[in-house]
XYZ file of C-alpha atoms in Angstrom:
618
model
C 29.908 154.487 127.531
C 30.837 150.851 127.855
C 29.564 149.848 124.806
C 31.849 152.327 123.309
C 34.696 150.611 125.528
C 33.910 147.172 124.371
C 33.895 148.503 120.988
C 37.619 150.058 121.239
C 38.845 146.871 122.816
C 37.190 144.555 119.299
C 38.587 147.117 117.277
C 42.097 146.448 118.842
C 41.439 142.690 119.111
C 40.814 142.063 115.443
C 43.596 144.658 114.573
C 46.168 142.418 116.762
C 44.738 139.058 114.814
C 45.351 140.657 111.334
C 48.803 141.652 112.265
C 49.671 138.539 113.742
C 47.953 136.511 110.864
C 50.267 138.968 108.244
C 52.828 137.897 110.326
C 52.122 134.248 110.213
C 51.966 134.802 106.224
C 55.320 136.902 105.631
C 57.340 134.433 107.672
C 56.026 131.281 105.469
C 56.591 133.255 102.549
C 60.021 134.290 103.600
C 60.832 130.190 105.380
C 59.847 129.091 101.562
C 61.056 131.534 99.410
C 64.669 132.559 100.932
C 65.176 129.639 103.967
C 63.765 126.565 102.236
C 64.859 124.885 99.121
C 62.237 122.423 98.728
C 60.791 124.593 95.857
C 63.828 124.897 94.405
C 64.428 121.482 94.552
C 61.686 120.641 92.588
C 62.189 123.579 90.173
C 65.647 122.686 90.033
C 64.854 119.091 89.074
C 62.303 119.728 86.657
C 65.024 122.023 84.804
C 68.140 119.990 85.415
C 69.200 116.322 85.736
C 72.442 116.408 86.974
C 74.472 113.417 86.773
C 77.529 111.590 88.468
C 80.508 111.027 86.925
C 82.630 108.242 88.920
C 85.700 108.468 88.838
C 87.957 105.144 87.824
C 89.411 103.051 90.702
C 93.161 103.039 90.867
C 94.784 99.966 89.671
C 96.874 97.624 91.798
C 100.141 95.526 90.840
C 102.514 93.570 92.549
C 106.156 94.712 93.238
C 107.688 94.152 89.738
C 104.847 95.632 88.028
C 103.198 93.158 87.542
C 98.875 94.287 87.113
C 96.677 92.168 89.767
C 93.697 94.344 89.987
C 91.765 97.126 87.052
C 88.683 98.114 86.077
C 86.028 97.026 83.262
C 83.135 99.147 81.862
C 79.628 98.228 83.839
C 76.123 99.772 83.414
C 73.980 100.794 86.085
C 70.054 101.777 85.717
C 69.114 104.580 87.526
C 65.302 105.622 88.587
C 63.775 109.631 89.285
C 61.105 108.514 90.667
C 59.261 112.119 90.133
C 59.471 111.353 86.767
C 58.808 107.644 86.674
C 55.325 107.943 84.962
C 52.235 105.346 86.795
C 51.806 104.297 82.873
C 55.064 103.063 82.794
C 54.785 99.761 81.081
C 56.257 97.803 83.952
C 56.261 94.386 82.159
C 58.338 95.526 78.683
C 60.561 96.953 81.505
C 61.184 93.877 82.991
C 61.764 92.191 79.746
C 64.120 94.670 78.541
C 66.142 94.250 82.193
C 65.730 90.851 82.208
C 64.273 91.124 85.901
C 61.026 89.646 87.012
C 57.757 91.405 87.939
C 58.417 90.572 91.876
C 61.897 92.097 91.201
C 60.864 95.239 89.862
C 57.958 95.446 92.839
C 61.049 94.786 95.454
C 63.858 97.250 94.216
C 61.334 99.910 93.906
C 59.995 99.430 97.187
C 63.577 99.358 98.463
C 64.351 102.488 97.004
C 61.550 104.307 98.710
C 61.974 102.722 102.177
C 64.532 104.862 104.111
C 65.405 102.574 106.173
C 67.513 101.244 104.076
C 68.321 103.913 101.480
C 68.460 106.969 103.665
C 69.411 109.163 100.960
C 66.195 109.019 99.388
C 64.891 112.016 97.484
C 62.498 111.392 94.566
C 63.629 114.174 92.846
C 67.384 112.500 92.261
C 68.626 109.669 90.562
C 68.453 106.254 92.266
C 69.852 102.687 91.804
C 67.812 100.722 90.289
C 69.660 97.982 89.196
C 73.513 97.606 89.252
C 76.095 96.067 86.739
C 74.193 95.039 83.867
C 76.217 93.223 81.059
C 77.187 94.163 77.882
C 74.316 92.004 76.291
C 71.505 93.315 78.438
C 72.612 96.556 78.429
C 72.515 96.917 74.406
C 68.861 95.378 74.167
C 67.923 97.991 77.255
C 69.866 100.799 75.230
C 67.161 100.557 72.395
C 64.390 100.304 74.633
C 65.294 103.239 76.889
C 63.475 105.857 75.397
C 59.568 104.260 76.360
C 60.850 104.009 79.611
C 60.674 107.627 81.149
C 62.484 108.403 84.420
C 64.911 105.358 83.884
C 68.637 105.954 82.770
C 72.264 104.505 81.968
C 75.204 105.360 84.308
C 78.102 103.938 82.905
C 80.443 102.826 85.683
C 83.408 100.395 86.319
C 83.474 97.446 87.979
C 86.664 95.671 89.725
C 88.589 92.891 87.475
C 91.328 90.374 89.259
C 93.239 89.087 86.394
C 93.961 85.826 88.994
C 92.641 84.021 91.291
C 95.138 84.651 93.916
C 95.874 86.720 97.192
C 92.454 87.089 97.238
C 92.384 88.195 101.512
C 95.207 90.615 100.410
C 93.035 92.281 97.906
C 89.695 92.454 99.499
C 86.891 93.428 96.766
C 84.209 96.075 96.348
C 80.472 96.327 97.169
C 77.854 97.977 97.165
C 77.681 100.770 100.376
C 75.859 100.055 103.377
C 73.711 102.571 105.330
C 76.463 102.712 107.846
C 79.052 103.613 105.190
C 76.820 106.509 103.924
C 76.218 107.463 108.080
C 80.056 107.092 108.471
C 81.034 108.944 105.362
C 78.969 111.644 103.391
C 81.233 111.198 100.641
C 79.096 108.118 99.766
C 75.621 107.739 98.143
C 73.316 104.935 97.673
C 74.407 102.614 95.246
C 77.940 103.734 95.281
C 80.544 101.495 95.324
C 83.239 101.056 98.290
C 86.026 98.075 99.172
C 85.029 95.580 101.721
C 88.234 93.865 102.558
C 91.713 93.813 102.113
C 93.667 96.800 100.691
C 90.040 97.490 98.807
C 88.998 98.654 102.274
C 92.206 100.018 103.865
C 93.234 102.401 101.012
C 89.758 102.689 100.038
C 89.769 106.904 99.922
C 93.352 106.509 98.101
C 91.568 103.999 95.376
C 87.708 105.733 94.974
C 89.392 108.657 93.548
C 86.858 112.002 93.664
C 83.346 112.014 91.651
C 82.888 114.683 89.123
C 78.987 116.040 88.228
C 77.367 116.894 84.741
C 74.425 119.449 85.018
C 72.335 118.847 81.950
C 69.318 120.859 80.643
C 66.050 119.574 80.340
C 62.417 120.578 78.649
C 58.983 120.820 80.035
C 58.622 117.065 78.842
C 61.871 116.045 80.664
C 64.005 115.992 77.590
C 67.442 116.228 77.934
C 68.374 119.221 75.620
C 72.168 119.397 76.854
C 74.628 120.524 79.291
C 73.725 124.055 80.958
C 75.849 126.679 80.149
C 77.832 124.692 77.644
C 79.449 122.438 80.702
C 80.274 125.412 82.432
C 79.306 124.212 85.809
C 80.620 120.514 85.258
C 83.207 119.270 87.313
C 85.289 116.489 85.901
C 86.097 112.887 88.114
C 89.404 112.668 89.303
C 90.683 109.286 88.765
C 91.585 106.722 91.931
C 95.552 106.822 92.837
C 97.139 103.849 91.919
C 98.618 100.880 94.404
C 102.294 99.249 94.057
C 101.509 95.961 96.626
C 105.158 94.421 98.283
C 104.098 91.118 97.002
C 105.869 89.332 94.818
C 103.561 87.890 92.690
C 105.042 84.502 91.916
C 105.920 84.008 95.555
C 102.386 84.771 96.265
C 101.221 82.051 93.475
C 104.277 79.435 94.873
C 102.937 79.668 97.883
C 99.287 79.482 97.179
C 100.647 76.125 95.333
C 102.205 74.964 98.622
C 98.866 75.321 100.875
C 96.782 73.372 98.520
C 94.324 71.120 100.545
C 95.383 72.303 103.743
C 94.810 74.638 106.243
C 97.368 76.977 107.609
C 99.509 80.431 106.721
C 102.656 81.562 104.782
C 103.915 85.120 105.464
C 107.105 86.270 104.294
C 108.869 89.781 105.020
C 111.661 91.902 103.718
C 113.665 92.366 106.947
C 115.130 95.995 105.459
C 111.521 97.277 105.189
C 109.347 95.699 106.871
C 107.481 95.262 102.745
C 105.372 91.647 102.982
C 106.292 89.476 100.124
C 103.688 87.018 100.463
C 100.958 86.514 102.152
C 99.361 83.133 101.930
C 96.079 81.688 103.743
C 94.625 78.644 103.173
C 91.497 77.734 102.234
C 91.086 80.892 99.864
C 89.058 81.122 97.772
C 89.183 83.111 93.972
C 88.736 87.033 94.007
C 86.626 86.779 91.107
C 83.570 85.542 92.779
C 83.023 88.419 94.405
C 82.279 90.838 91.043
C 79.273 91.590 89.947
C 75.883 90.781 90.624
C 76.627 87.409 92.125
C 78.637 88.952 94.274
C 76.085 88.289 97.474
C 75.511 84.765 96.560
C 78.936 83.431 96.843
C 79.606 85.400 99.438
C 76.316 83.782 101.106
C 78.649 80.214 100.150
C 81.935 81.294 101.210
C 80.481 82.804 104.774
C 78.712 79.417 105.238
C 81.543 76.973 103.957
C 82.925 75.355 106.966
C 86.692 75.696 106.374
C 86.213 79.206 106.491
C 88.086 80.440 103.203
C 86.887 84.417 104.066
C 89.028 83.701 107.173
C 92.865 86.158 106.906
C 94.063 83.428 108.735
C 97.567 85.206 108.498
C 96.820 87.863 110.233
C 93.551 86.538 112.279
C 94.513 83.039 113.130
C 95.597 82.956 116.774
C 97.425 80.528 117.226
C 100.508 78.669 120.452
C 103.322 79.814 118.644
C 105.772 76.491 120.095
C 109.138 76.339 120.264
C 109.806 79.342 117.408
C 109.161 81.261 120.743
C 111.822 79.666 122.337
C 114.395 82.534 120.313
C 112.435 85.019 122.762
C 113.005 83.412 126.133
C 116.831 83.185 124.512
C 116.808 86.574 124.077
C 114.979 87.407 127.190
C 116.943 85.339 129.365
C 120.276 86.567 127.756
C 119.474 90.140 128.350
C 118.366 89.927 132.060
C 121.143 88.407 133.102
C 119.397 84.935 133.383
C 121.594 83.360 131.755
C 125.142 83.566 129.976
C 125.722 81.697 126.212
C 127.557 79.320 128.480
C 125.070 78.966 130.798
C 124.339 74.688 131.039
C 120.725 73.231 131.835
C 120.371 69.638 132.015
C 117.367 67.618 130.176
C 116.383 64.414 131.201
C 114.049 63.396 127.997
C 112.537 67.406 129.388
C 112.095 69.643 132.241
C 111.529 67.794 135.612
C 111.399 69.341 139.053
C 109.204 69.050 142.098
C 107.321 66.601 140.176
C 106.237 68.437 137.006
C 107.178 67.194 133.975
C 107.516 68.619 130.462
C 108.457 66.125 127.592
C 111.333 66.054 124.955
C 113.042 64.670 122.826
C 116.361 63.048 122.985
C 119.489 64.898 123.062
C 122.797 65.353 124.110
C 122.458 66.843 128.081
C 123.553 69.100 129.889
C 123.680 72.040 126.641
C 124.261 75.499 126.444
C 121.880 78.409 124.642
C 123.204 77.501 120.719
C 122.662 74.142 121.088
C 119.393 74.220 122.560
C 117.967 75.933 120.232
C 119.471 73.964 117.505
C 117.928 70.634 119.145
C 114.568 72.839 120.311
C 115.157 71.908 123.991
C 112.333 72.246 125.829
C 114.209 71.544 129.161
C 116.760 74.217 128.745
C 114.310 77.068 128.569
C 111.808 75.836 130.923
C 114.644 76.210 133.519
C 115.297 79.443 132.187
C 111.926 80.652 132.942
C 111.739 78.973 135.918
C 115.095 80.752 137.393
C 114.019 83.833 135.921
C 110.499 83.973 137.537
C 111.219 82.236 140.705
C 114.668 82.535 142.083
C 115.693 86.190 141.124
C 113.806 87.571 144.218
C 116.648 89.843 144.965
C 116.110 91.147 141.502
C 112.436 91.706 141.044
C 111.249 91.420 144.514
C 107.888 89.317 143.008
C 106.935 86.985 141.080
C 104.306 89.556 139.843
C 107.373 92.070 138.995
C 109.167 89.371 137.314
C 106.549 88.121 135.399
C 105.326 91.883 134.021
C 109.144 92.141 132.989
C 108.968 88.829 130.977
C 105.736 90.227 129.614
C 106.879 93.634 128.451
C 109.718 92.173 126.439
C 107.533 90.202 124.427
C 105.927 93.151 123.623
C 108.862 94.996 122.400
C 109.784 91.772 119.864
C 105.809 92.597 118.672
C 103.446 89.982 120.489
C 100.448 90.573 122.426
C 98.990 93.576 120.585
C 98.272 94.276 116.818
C 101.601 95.244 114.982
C 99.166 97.931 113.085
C 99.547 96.016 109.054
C 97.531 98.226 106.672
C 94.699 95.325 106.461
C 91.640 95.834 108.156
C 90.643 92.479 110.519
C 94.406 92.201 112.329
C 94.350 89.916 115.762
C 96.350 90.864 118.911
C 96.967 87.606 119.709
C 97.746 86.592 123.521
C 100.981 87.357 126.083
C 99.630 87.232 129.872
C 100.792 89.238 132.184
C 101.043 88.919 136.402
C 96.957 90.708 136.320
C 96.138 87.749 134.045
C 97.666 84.976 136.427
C 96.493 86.700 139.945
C 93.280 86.183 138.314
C 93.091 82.855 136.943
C 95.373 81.535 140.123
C 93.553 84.287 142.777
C 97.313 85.216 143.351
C 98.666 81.928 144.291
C 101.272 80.924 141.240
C 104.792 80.998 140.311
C 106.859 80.290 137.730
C 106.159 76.423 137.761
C 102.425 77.148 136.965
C 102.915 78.797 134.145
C 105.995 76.731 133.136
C 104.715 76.102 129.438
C 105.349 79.495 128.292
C 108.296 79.299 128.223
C 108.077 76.863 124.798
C 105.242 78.723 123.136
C 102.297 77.165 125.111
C 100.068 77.447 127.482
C 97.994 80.828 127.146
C 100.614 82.171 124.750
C 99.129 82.660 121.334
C 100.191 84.608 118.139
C 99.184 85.822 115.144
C 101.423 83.870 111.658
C 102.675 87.375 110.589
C 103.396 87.921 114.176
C 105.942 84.717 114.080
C 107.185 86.148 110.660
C 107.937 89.472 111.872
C 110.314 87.508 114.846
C 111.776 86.249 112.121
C 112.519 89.685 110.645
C 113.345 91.200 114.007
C 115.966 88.375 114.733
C 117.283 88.961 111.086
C 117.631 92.397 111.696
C 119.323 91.900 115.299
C 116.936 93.189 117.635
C 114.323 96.039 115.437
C 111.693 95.953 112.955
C 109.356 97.598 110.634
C 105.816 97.738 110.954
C 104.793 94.831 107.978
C 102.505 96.570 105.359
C 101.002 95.192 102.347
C 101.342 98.329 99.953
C 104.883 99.629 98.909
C 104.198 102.920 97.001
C 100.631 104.593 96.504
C 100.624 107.055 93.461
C 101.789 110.291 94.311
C 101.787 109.813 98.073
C 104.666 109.089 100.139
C 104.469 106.105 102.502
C 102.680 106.350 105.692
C 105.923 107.203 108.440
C 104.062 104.437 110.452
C 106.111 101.861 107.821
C 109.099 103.714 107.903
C 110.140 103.781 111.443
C 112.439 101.090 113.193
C 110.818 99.300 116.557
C 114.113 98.144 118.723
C 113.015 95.661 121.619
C 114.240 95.788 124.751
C 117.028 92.554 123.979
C 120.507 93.239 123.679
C 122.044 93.448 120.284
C 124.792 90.731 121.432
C 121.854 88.707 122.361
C 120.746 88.337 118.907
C 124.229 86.952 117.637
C 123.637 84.272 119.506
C 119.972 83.122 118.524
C 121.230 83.526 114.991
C 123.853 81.211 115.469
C 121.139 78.585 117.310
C 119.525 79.488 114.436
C 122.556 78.463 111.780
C 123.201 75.647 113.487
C 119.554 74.126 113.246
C 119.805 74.475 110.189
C 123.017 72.848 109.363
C 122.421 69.867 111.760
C 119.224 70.655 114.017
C 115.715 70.270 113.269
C 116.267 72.268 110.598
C 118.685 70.412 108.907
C 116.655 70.568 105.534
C 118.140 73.871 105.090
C 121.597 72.508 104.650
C 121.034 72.154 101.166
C 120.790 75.578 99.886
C 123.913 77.943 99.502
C 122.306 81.070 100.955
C 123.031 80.510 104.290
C 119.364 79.889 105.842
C 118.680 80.093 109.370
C 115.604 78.467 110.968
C 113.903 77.276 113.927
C 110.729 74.480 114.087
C 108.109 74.709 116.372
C 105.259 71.700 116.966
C 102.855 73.069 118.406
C 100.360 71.114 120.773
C 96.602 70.879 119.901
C 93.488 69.160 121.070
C 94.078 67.034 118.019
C 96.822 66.748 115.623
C 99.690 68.760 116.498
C 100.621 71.760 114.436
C 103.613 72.223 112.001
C 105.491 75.641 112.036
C 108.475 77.379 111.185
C 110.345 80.233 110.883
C 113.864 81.426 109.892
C 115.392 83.868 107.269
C 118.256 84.030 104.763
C 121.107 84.421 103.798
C 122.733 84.350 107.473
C 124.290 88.052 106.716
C 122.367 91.169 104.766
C 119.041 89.006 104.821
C 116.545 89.643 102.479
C 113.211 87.740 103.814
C 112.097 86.025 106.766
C 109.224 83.754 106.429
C 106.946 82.084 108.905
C 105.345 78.769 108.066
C 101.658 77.496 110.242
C 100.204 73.922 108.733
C 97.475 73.193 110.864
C 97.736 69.582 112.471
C 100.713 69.088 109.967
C 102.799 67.418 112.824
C 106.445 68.050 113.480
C 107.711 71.076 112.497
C 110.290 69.555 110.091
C 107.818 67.430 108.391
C 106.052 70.492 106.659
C 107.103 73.764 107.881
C 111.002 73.527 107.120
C 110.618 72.354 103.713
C 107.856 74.901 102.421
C 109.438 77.620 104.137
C 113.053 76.623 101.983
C 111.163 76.800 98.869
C 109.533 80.027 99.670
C 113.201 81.392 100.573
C 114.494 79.579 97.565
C 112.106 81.210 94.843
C 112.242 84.662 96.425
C 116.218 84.784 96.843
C 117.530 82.401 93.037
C 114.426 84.100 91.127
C 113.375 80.241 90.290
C 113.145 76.654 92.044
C 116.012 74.033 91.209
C 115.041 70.863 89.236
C 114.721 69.075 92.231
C 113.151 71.679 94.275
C 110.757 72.501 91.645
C 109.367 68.408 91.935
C 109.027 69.023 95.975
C 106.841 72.032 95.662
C 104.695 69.616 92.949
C 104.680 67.066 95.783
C 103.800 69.417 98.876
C 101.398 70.684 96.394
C 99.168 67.726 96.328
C 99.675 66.372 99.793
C 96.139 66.337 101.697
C 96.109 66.638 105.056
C 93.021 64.940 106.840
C 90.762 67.086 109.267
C 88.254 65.091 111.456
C 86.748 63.204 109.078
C 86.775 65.069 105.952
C 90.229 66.158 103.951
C 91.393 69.632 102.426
């Protein structure tokens, strides 16, 4: 009787096995044949090859049309590995490519390591080697066909027609592995922009890929497209860019910067649209196409003036006395002060024994004339009233100070104003946090005294200076400053199209701009006086560990202006001595169309003046 038992219970034993082996089996089959597409894959790539179509990038011109950036036909070799036969003859490859033996061993090993092409599939195509010329391309053309698993992708590659703006323009390279993480869009050996606009309107520019599905042979012969093209999607082309620059202002002031180091950013007050936007070193845009692309990239990255540096919108930089038309404006508002208001100035600012130096002047002087002279006593005392002995007002110094701070944030310091370039700087406005901190609460408005003329911790970014300018011009708002005026078939991000009012009074403004006037007619401005449009203007020498630094900024004409420019020579001295001129012959150009005679041999001067930095020149 047991042995009967133990007999039922193998029977059902070996029964449950089968059944769960059958089980085992019809899942597999069914994870393979309906779940998986690995078979397919390989079915799928034995039958078809299909191929990318990319699409052209858009073009880019300047404001009157004018074309700065298009395309040119490249070739790029392409690898299946599946079908990239071990009797490949490796060294007529080479030949034909023009590569070495080591080469060929390194890109193929690259293409199979996924840690750095993550994509990797052998069954679809991979880059082999980018951008071949015209010349290698033709002898690889007639080789092609003993070279199984290798192909031609016809591409474009970028083309600047001159070497110019080149940190406004950016260029292109090949993606990274965190561009294909970031965006699935992307493949390896796709192209994307790196800088500039290339980079900021890069999904407006790439345009949309398109796909041909053709039909192959049991040999791997490409017999045509399946179903006639049916399936084929076409590219769609990149959109095209309109830039706000003005091309010859961009090349004038390009000109001007030569063999120094510094910024020139000039804005249309009406729109906020940058005109130009110069910073030197630079370097030309056409080093960075093609396959020597990483090289003197490798050169400009390791150059020690720094020419991949946007200085105009990362240089941070003590702003000097151009930020005295803030404390104006600040002090005018609260109540500090009235336009009538006299401070005296004994060669500068002296009280409880501080000191702060300037220059001589007539003393005591009201708001116009101090900024027309660029007193630094005058507004010292207006920072020191404001922060010290309008208790009754702001009950701290703290509260008084965080007011102080928050209008310089409505006139556009002390964060990023948001331009549509990718690497913008926030520069620097402290606040009462900062100072409890670096003081451990114990401060007033004497510590932090220098401020009030653009020093101390104050910093700022060039277009930051330039887009004072515009605010001033406009009387008290601005536009956010952007690069690009019109993309093709888009309208223009509302971010550019809305007005930013400070916290300043609009009667405040009338009276900066007539400070303003009046340096230019007679101040430290008085270079201006020349021109008919009615310029406006205010210096600023700012203090360095070496060699102070010249800047300006101003706008013209006076009434309906139409640009504001900002001026930063590094360790170019006073103020007048390089910022006032360049910044009338940017003004000039932009406002007559074309430099006077006379004006036209200053620009050839400024052009070739070196300035010295340690112990090498520019």
């Amino acid at each position: 009787m047991k042995d009967k038992n133990d007999l039922a219970e193998r029977k059902y034993i070996i029964a449950a096995v089968a059944v769960v082996i059958v089980v085992v089996y019809i899942i597999r089959l069914f994870t393979l044949q309906i779940t998986s597409d690995d078979y397919k894959k390989s079915a799928d790539s034995n039958a078809f090859l299909k191929k990318v179509d990319f699409p052209s990038r858009g073009n880019i011109t300047d404001r009157n049309g004018k074309l700065l950036v298009f395309n040119q036909p490249a070739y790029d070799i392409m690898v299946v590995m599946n079908e990239a036969k071990d009797h490949l003859d490796t060294l007529d490859l080479c030949k034909a490519l023009n590569i070495t033996r080591e080469e060929f061993d390194r890109r193929m090993a690259t293409i199979k390591d996924k840690s750095k092409n993550p994509g990797y599939s052998r069954f679809t195509e991979q880059l082999f080697l980018p951008q071949l010329s015209d010349k290698d391309f033709s002898i690889f053309q007639e080789k092609m066909f003993r070279f199984p698993g290798f192909y031609v992708q016809r591409r474009s590659i970028r083309q600047y027609q001159y070497n110019l703006a080149a940190h406004v323009l950016g260029d292109v390279a090949e993606v990274s592995p965190a561009d294909i993480e970031e965006d699935d869009y992307y493949q390896p050996g796709d192209y994307i922009g790196k800088l500039g606009v290339e980079r900021s309107y890069e999904k407006q520019l790439r345009g949309v890929k398109g796909i041909q599905i053709l039909l192959r042979d049991a040999h791997g012969r490409i017999q045509g497209r399946y179903q006639n093209g049916a399936l084929d999607r076409k590219p769609v082309p990149g959109k095209n860019l309109t830039l706000s620059l003005d091309y010859e202002l961009q090349a004038l002031g390009e000109r001007l910067l030569e063999g120094k180091i510094g910024s020139i950013v000039a804005i249309e007050p009406s729109t906020g649209e940058v005109l130009c936007m110069v910073s030197s070193p630079s370097y030309d845009p056409r080093m960075m196409v093609g396959r020597e692309r990483s090289k003197n990239h490798l050169l400009l990255s390791q150059d020690q003036w720094k020419p991949l540096l946007n200085r105009s919108i990362m240089g941070q930089y003590p702003p000097g006395s151009t930020f005295k038309t803030t404390q104006g404006l600040t002090f005018l508002s609260e109540g500090i002060i009235t336009p009538s208001t006299p401070y005296p100035c004994g060669h500068g600012f002296n009280f409880k024994g501080l000191h702060v130096g300037c220059h001589g002047h007539a003393s005591p002087l009201a708001l116009v004339p101090a900024l027309s002279t660029s007193c630094n006593g005058f507004f010292c005392w207006g920072l020191y009233h404001m922060i010290n002995t309008h208790i009754s007002k702001y009950g701290t110094v703290q509260n008084a100070m965080d007011t102080w701070r928050d209008y310089m944030v409505s006139m556009g310091f002390g964060y990023r104003l948001g331009v549509d370039l990718p690497g913008e700087k926030r520069g620097l406005i402290p606040n009462a946090t900062f100072y409890d901190k670096a003081y451990k609460g114990s401060w007033n408005g004497l510590t932090v005294i220098s401020i009030a003329i653009g020093q101390g911790e104050v910093n700022a970014t060039p277009l930051q200076i330039a887009n004072l300018a515009a605010t001033i011009a406009n009387r008290g708002y601005y536009y956010v400053p952007h690069v690009v005026r019109k993309v093709q078939g888009e309208p223009l991000d509302t971010t550019f199209t809305r007005r930013h009012f400070t916290k300043a009074d609009r009667k405040a403004y009338d009276y900066v701009v007539q400070g303003m006037r009046s340096s230019a007619l007679g101040g430290t401005c008085k270079a201006l006086a020349r021109y008919e449009f009615m310029a406006c203007g205010k210096t600023g020498t700012a203090q360095n560990r070496g060699h102070d630094h010249s800047v300006f900024m101003g706008f013209a004409p006076m009434d309906n202006p139409k640009i504001a420019v900002a001026v930063y020579v590094e360790n170019g001295g006073w103020g007048a001595t390089y910022g006032v001129p360049i910044g009338g012959l940017i003004m000039e150009k932009y406002i007559n169309g074309k430099l006077s005679e006379a004006s036209e041999k200053k620009a050839s001067e400024f052009q070739h003046k070196r300035i010295a930095y340690g112990s090498a020149e520019r």
